Structure formats: structure tokens, C-alpha cells
Tab-separated table of C-alpha atoms and ligand atoms in Angstrom:
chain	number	residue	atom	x	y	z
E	1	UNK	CA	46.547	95.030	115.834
E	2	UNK	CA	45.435	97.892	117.559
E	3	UNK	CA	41.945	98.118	119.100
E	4	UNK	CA	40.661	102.129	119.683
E	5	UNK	CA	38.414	102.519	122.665
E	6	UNK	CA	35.093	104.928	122.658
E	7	UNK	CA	35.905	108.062	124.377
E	8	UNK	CA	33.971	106.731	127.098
E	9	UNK	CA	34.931	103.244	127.285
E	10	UNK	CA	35.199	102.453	131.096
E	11	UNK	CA	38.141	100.297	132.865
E	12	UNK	CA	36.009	97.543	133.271
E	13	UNK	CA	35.569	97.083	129.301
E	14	UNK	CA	39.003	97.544	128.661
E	15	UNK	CA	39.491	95.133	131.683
E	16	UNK	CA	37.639	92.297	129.999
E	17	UNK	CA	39.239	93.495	126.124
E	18	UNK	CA	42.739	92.712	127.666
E	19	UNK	CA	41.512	89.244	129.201
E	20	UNK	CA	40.031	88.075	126.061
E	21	UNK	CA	43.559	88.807	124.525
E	22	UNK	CA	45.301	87.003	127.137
E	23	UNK	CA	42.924	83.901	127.007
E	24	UNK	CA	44.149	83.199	123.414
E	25	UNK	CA	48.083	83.968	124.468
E	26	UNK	CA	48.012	87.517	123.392
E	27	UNK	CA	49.008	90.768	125.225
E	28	UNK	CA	47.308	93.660	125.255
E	29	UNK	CA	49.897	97.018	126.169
E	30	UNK	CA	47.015	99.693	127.251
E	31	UNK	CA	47.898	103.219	126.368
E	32	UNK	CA	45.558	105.673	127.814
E	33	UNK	CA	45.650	108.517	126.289
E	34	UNK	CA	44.011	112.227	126.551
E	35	UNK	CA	40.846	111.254	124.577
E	36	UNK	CA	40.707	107.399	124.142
E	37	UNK	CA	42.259	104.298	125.196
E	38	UNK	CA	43.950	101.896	122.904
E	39	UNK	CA	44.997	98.941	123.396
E	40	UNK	CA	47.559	97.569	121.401
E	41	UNK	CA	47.435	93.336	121.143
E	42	UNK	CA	50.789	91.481	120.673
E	43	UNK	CA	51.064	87.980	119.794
E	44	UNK	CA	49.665	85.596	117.269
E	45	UNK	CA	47.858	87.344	114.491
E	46	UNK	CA	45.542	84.224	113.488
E	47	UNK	CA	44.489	83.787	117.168
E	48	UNK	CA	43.882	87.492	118.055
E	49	UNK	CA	42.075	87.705	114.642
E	50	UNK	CA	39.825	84.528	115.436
E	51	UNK	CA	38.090	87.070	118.862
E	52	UNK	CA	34.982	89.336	118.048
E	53	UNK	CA	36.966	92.415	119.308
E	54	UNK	CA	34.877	94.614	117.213
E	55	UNK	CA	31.655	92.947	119.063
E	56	UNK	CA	32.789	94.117	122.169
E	57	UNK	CA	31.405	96.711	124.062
E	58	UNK	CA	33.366	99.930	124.659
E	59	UNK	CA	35.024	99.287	120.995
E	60	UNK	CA	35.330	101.807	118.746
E	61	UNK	CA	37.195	100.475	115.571
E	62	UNK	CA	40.238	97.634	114.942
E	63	UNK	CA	43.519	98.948	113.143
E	64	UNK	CA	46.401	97.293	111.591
E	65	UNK	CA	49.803	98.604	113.189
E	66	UNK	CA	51.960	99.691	110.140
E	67	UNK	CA	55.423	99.911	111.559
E	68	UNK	CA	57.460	96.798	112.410
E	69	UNK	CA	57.990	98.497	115.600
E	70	UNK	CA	54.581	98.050	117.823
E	71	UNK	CA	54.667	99.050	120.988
E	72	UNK	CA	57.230	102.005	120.459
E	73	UNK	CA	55.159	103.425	117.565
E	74	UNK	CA	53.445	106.704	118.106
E	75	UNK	CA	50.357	104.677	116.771
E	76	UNK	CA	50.181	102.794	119.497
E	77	UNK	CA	50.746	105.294	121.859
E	78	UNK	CA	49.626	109.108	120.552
E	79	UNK	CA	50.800	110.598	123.789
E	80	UNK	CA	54.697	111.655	124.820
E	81	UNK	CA	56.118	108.917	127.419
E	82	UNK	CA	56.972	110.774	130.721
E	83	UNK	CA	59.835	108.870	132.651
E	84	UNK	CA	59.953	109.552	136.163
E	85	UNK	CA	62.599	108.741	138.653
E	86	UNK	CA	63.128	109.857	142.082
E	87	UNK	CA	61.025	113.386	141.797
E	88	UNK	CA	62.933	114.206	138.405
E	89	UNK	CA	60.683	113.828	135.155
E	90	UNK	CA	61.646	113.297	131.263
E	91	UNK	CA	59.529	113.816	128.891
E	92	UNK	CA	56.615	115.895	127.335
E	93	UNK	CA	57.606	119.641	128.678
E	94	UNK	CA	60.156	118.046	131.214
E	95	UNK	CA	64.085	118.155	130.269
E	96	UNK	CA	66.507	116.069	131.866
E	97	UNK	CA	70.129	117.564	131.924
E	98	UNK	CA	72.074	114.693	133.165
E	99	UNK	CA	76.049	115.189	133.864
E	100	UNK	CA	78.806	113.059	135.084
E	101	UNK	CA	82.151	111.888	134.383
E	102	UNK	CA	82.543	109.031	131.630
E	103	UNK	CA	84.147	106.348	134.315
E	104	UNK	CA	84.014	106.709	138.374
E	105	UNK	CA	87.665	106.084	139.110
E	106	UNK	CA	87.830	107.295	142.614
E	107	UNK	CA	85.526	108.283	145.467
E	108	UNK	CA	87.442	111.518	145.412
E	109	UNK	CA	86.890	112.092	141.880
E	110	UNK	CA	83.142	111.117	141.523
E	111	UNK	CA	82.034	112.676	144.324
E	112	UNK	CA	83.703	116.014	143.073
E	113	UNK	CA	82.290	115.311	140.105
E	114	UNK	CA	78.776	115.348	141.526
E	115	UNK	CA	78.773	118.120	143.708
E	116	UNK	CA	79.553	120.212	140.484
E	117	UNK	CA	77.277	118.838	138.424
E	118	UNK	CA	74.670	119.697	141.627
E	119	UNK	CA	75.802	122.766	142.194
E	120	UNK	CA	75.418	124.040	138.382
E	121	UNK	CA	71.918	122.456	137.753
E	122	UNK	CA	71.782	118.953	137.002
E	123	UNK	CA	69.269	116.913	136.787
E	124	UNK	CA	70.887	113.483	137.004
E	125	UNK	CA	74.453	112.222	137.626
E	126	UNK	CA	76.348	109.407	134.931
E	127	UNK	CA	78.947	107.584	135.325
E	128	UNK	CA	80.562	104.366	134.292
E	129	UNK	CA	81.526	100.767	136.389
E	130	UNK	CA	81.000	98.229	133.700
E	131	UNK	CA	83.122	100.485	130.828
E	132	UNK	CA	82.814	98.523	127.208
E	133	UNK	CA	86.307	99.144	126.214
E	134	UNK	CA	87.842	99.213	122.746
E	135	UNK	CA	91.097	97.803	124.370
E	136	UNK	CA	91.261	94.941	126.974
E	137	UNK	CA	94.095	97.082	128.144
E	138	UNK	CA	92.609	99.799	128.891
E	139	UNK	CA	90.434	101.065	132.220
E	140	UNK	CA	87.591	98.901	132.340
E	141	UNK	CA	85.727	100.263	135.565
E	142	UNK	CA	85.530	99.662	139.063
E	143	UNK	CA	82.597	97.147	138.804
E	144	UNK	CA	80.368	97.186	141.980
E	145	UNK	CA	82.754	99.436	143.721
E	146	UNK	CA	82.040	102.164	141.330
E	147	UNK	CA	78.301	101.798	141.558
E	148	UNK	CA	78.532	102.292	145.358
E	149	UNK	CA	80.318	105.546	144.944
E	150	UNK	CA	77.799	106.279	142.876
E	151	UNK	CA	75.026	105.368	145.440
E	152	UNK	CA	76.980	108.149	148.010
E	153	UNK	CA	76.877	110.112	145.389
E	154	UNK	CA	73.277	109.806	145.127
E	155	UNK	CA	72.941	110.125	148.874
E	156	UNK	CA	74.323	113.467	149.362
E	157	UNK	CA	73.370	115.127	146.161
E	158	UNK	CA	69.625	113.860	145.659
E	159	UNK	CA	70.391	113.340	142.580
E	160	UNK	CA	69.529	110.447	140.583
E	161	UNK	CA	71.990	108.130	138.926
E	162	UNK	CA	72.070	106.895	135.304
E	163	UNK	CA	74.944	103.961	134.869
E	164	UNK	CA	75.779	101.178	132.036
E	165	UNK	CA	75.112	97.495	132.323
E	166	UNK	CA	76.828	95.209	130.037
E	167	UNK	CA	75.917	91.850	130.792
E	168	UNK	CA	72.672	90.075	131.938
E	169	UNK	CA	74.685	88.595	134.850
E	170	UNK	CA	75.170	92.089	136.251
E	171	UNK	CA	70.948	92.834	136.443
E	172	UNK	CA	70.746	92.168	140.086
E	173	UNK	CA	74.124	94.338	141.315
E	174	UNK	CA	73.194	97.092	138.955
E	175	UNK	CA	69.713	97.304	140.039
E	176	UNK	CA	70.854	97.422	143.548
E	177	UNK	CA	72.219	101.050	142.839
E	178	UNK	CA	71.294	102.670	139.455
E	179	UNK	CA	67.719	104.547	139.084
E	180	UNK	CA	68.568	104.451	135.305
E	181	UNK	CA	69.822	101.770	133.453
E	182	UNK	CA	72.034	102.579	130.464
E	183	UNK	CA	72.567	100.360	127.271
E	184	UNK	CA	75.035	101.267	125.231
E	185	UNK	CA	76.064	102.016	121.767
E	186	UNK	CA	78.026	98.174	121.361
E	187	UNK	CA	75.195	96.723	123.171
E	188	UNK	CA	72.169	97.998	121.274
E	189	UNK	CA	71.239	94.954	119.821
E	190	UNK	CA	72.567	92.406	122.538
E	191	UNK	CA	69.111	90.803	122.340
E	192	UNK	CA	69.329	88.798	125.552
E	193	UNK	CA	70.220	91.912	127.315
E	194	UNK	CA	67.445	94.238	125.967
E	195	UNK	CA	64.971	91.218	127.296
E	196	UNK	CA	66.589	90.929	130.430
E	197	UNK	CA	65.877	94.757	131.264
E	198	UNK	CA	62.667	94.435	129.872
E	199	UNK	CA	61.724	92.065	132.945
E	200	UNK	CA	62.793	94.692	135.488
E	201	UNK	CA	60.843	97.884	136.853
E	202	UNK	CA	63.255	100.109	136.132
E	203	UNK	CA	64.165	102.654	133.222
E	204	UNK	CA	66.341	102.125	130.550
E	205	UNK	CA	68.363	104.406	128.600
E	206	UNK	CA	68.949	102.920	125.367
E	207	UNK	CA	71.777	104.437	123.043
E	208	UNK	CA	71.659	104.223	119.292
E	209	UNK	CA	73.752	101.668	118.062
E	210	UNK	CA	76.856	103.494	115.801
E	211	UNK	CA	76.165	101.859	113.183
E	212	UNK	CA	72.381	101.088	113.725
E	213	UNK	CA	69.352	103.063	111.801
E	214	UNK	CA	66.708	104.705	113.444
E	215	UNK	CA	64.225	101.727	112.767
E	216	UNK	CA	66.795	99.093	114.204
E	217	UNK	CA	67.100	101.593	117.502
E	218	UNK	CA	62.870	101.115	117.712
E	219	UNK	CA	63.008	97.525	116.904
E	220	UNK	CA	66.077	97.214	119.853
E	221	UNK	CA	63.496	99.408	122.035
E	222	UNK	CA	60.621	97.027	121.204
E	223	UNK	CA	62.597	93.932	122.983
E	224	UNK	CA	62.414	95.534	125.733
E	225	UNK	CA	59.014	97.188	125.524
E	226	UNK	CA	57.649	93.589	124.874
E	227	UNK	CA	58.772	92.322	128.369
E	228	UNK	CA	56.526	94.743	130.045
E	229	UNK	CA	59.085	97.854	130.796
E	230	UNK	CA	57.299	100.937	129.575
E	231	UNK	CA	59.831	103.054	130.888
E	232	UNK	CA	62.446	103.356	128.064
E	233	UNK	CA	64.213	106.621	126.630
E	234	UNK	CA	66.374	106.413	123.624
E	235	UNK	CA	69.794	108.093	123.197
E	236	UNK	CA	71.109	109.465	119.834
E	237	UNK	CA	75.166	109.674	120.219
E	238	UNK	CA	76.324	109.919	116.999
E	239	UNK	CA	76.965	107.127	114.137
E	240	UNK	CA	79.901	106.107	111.923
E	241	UNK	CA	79.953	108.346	108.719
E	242	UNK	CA	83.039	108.993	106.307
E	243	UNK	CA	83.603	112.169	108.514
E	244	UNK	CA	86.656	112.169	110.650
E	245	UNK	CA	86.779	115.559	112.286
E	246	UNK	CA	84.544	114.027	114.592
E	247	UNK	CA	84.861	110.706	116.800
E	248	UNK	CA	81.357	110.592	115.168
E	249	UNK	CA	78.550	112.066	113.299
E	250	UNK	CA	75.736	113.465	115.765
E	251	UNK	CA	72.544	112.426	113.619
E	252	UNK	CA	70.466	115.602	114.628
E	253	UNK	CA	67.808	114.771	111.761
E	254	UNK	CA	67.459	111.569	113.934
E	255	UNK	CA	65.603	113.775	117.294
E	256	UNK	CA	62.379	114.820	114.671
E	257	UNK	CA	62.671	111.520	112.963
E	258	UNK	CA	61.993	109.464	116.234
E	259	UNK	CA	59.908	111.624	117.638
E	260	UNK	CA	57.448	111.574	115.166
E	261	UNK	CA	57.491	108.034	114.836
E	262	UNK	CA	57.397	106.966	118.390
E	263	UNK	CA	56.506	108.521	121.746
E	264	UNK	CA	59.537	107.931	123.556
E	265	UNK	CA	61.805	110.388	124.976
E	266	UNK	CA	64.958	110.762	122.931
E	267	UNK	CA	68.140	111.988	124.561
E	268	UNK	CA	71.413	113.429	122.787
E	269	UNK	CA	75.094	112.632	124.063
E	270	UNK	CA	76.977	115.274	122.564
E	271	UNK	CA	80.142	114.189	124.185
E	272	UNK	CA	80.324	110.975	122.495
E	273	UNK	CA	79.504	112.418	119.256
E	274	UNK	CA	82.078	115.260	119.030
E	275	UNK	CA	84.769	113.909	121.104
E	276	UNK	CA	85.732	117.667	121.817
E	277	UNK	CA	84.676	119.111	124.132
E	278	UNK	CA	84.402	122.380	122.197
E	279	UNK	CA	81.834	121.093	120.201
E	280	UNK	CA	79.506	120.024	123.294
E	281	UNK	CA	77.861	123.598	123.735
E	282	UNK	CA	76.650	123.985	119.752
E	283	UNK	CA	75.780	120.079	119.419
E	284	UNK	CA	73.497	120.755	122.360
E	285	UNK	CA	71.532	123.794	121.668
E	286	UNK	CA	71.423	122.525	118.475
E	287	UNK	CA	69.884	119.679	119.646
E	288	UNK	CA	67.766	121.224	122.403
E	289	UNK	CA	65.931	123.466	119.230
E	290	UNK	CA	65.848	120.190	117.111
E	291	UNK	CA	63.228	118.730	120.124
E	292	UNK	CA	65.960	116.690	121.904
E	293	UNK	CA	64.356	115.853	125.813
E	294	UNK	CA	67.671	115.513	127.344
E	295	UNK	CA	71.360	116.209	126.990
E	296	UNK	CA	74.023	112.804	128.553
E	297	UNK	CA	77.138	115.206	128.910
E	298	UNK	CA	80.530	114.306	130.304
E	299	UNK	CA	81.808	116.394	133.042
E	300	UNK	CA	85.063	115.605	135.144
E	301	UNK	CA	86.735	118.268	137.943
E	302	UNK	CA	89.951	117.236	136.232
E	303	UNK	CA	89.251	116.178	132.496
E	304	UNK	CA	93.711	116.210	131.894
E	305	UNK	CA	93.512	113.362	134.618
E	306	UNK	CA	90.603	111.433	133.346
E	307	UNK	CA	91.013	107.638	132.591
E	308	UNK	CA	88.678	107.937	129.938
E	309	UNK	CA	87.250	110.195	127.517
E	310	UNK	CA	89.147	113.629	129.044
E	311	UNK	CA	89.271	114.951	125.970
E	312	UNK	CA	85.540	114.974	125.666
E	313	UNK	CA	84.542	115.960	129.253
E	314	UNK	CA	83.914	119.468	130.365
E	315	UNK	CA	85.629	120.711	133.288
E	316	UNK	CA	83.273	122.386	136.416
E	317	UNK	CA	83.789	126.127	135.386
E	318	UNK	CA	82.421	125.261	131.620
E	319	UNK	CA	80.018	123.462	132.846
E	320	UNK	CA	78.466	126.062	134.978
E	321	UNK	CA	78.256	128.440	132.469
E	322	UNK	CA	76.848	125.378	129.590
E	323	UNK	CA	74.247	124.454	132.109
E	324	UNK	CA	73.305	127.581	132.633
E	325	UNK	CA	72.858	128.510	128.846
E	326	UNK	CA	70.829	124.878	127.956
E	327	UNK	CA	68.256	125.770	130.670
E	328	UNK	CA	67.840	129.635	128.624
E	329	UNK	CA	67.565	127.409	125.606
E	330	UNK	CA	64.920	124.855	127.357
E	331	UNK	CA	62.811	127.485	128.520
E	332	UNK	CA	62.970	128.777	125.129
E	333	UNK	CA	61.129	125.925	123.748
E	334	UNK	CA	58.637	126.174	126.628
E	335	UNK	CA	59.760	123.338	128.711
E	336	UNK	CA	62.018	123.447	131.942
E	337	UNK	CA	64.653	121.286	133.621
E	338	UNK	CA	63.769	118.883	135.203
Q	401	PEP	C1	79.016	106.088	127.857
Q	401	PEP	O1	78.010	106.816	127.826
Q	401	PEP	O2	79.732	105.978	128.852
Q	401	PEP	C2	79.392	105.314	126.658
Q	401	PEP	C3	80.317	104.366	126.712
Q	401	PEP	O3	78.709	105.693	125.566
Q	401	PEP	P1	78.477	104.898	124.173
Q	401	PEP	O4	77.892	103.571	124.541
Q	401	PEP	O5	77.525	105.804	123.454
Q	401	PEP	O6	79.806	104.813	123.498
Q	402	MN	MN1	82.820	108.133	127.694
């Protein structure tokens, strides 16, 4: 259910709207917006349908919520969710260019990394500890040492970090270092895990599942929405198609699709998608023109030495001169980096 507010419905009714919600075990998820307020109430239908919401005062009118998806619906919520973190904003006329390697594997390496991705523009810095692995064999991250090279990273570039957290018994180490917290593609609908970062104060990135639909990558952002974390951006990275010149198939139709239907900011990984990294610089303007709010792109100082993904990951001198071409393309759309 949804309840609209009058235009000038004051705190203090939407105060008492929220606490007759709550007194029957309901929530009620207040989205201000530029003209009215609405409030939308979760929980049990019969019990929020048994109060006299459209009695009380400062109510305009009641509305059923269509979509399966509540609290991530643009119903809900008319107005573009702004994510901020540390001074840099995503959302609404605000790009986020965010660049990193795919794993830390050294202190050398990531800090490189970051000074590059710094010095050509960045917004935010990636990077992997907890890496979800195809192969057991394979490089599977440096844990908690890897998120404290990020944190120096952090430390001497300003810039914010974005990293990947696999398991709900990681939540406290990860939220001693990451500003962002990243769920990946495997993980999109690891239920207990989308709860889990629902509890905390902290963004999430969510990325589409690669072989999820648009409405089960709103349904995985509603678990976490529910919890009480409004901060949540979603991530298209490509999805398993019949294609195979690509490691996958970047779903650009996907950036209008969810942004019409919800008002959270969606993000593209082009690096994931392609798997070449020749392919990075048209998958992102593409994107960028397609209403994409941010670009997750994987940079390494020396991609032929990379543990992971070096075949993806753009090397400094590229990305200079990529960075430098998504910002003409941002201001282009009239927004700006963030
Ligand atoms: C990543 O961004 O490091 C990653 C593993 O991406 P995905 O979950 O999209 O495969
Ligand atoms: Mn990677």
C-alpha cells in the first residue's frame, strides 16, 4: 500500500501515519519527494487495511503498489536515489567513475593501481579480497589483508573504496574498511546475505545476477531495502546469452528498463561483460548515452601480470585517455563526475 501525503502535510502527520503503521506490525519507508511525501507501508495487508489511513489528517489518497518489488519501485519513490559516500555522490546528475584492479594481490600493485586511477579522474577505487572463484584452484584473494591495502589506498588517494563480500560472516571485517559494499553476480540472490547488508548503514552495490532478470535483480534489491538500507545501487554486468564472442552479453536495454521502473542508481561493468578490454571504451559510452550512472571498470598498472581478469583490465595509459573521454560523454548528458 502506498499512502500519498497533501503537498502540505507536515512531519508531525506523517510522524503519527508511520506510528499507526508500526502499532499494527507494519513499516512505513517515507520517501519525501519534491512535491509530496509518500509513505509506503510494508507488512500484513489485512492489518494495515483494518487502520483509517484515509481518515487521517495530512492524507491525500491510498494506492495499491503494482510491482512485486515495493520499496525499489519508482512508485514508491518518484525521485532518483542519490548515494553519497565520503564527499563523492551517485545519482540524479552525479556520475560515479569507479576504477580498480579485479583482485589486490600486492601492496605494490594496488597502490599503483590507485594512484592511476587518481591521477586520471576517478571517482572511486575497486578491488577484490573475498574473490568468488570459478576454480578452488585458482587466486582467491588476500582476505583482510587485501582490504587493508585497500584502506592505505584510501588514505593517500581520498578516494573511496568499493570491495566484494561473500559471506555474512565477513559483515563486521568488511565494514571495518569498505565505504561500498559489493554483491556480486553468484551472490545476487544469496538471501541471507542481501538481509545481512540490509541491517548495516552502509551502501551496497548489487550486481545483476548472470542469469537473473531485471525483476529478480529488484526483488534481490528489495531484501535488502526491507531491512532498512536505503542506500543501494544496482550493477548491470552482462548475462549468459548463446553469444560467445563475449565472456557475456552486456544487457544495455536493461539501464532504461530499471530506471524507469525503480529509482535506484544503476551502474554498468563493462569489463565483466566484454572480457576484452577493447570492448570497454564502446560498452561504456554506449552505456553512459543509454542513462547508465556509473561505469565499475578494471584497471591494473600491469594487466600481463594480473592474477585475475588481465585480459579484461585496462592498463594506466588507456585508462587516462578512457577516463578522459567518459567525462566528455557525461557532460554530454548534462551530468558530471562525481
Ligand atoms: C568483480 O567485480 O570483481 C566480480 C567478480 O564481478 P561479477 O560478480 O560481476 O562477476
Ligand atoms: Mn574481475
Amino acid at each position: 500500500m502506498m499512502i500519498v501525503m497533501k503537498p502540505d502535510a507536515d512531519e508531525e502527520q506523517i510522524r503519527h501515519v508511520v506510528e499507526r503503521l508500526e502499532s499494527v506490525g507494519a513499516k512505513g519507508h517515507v520517501s519525501p519527494g519534491a512535491f509530496v511525501t509518500i509513505i509506503g507501508a510494508i507488512g500484513d495487508r489485512e492489518q494495515i487495511a483494518s487502520l483509517p489511513l484515509d481518515a487521517m489528517s495530512g492524507v491525500d489518497k491510498i494506492l495499491p503498489i503494482l510491482k512485486p518489488y515495493k520499496l525499489a519501485s519508482r512508485e514508491t519513490h518518484p525521485d532518483d536515489t542519490i548515494i553519497s559516500t565520503d564527499g563523492r555522490k551517485l545519482g540524479g546528475s552525479n556520475f560515479a567513475l569507479v576504477a580498480g584492479p579485479c583482485s589486490v594481490e600486492s601492496e605494490d600493485q594496488y597502490l599503483r593501481a590507485a594512484r592511476q586511477a587518481r591521477d586520471a579522474g576517478a571517482s572511486m577505487l575497486r578491488g577484490g579480497a573475498y574473490k568468488p572463484r570459478t576454480s578452488p584452484y585458482s587466486f582467491q584473494g588476500l582476505g583482510e589483508d587485501g582490504l587493508k591495502i585497500m584502506a592505505a589506498a584510501r588514505e593517500e588517494t581520498g578516494l573511496p573504496i568499493v570491495t566484494e563480500l561473500m559471506d555474512p560472516r565477513d559483515v563486521e571485517t568488511v565494514l571495518k574498511y569498505a565505504d561500498i559494499i559489493q554483491i556480486g553476480t553468484r551472490n545476487m540472490q544469496n538471501f541471507q546475505l542481501l538481509s545481512e547488508v540490509g541491517k548495516v548503514e552502509r551502501p551496497v552495490l548489487i550486481k545483476r545476477g548472470m542469469s537473473a532478470t531485471v525483476e529478480e535483480l529488484l526483488m534481490a534489491a528489495e531484501y535488502v531495502l526491507k531491512e532498512g538500507n536505503s542506500q543501494v545501487v544496482l550493477c548491470e554486468r552482462g548475462i549468459r546469452t548463446f553469444e560467445t564472442s563475449t565472456r557475456f552479453t552486456l544487457d544495455i536495454s536493461a539501464i532504461p528498463v530499471i530506471k524507469k521502473l525503480s529509482h535506484l542508481p544503476v551502474m554498468v561493468d563493462p569489463s565483466h561483460a566484454a572480457g576484452k578490454r577493447d570492448l570497454i571504451r564502446p560498452l561504456s559510452l554506449a552505456s553512459i548515452v543509454a542513462g547508465a550512472d556509473g561505469l565499475l571498470v578494471e584497471t591494473h598498472p600491469d594487466p600481463e601480470q594480473a592474477l585475475c581478469d588481465g585480459s579484461q583490465s585496462l592498463p594506466s595509459d588507456d585508462f587516462r585517455e578512457y577516463a578522459k573521454e567518459v567525462r566528455r560523454y557525461v557532460e554530454m548528458t548534462g551530468r558530471s563526475v562525481s
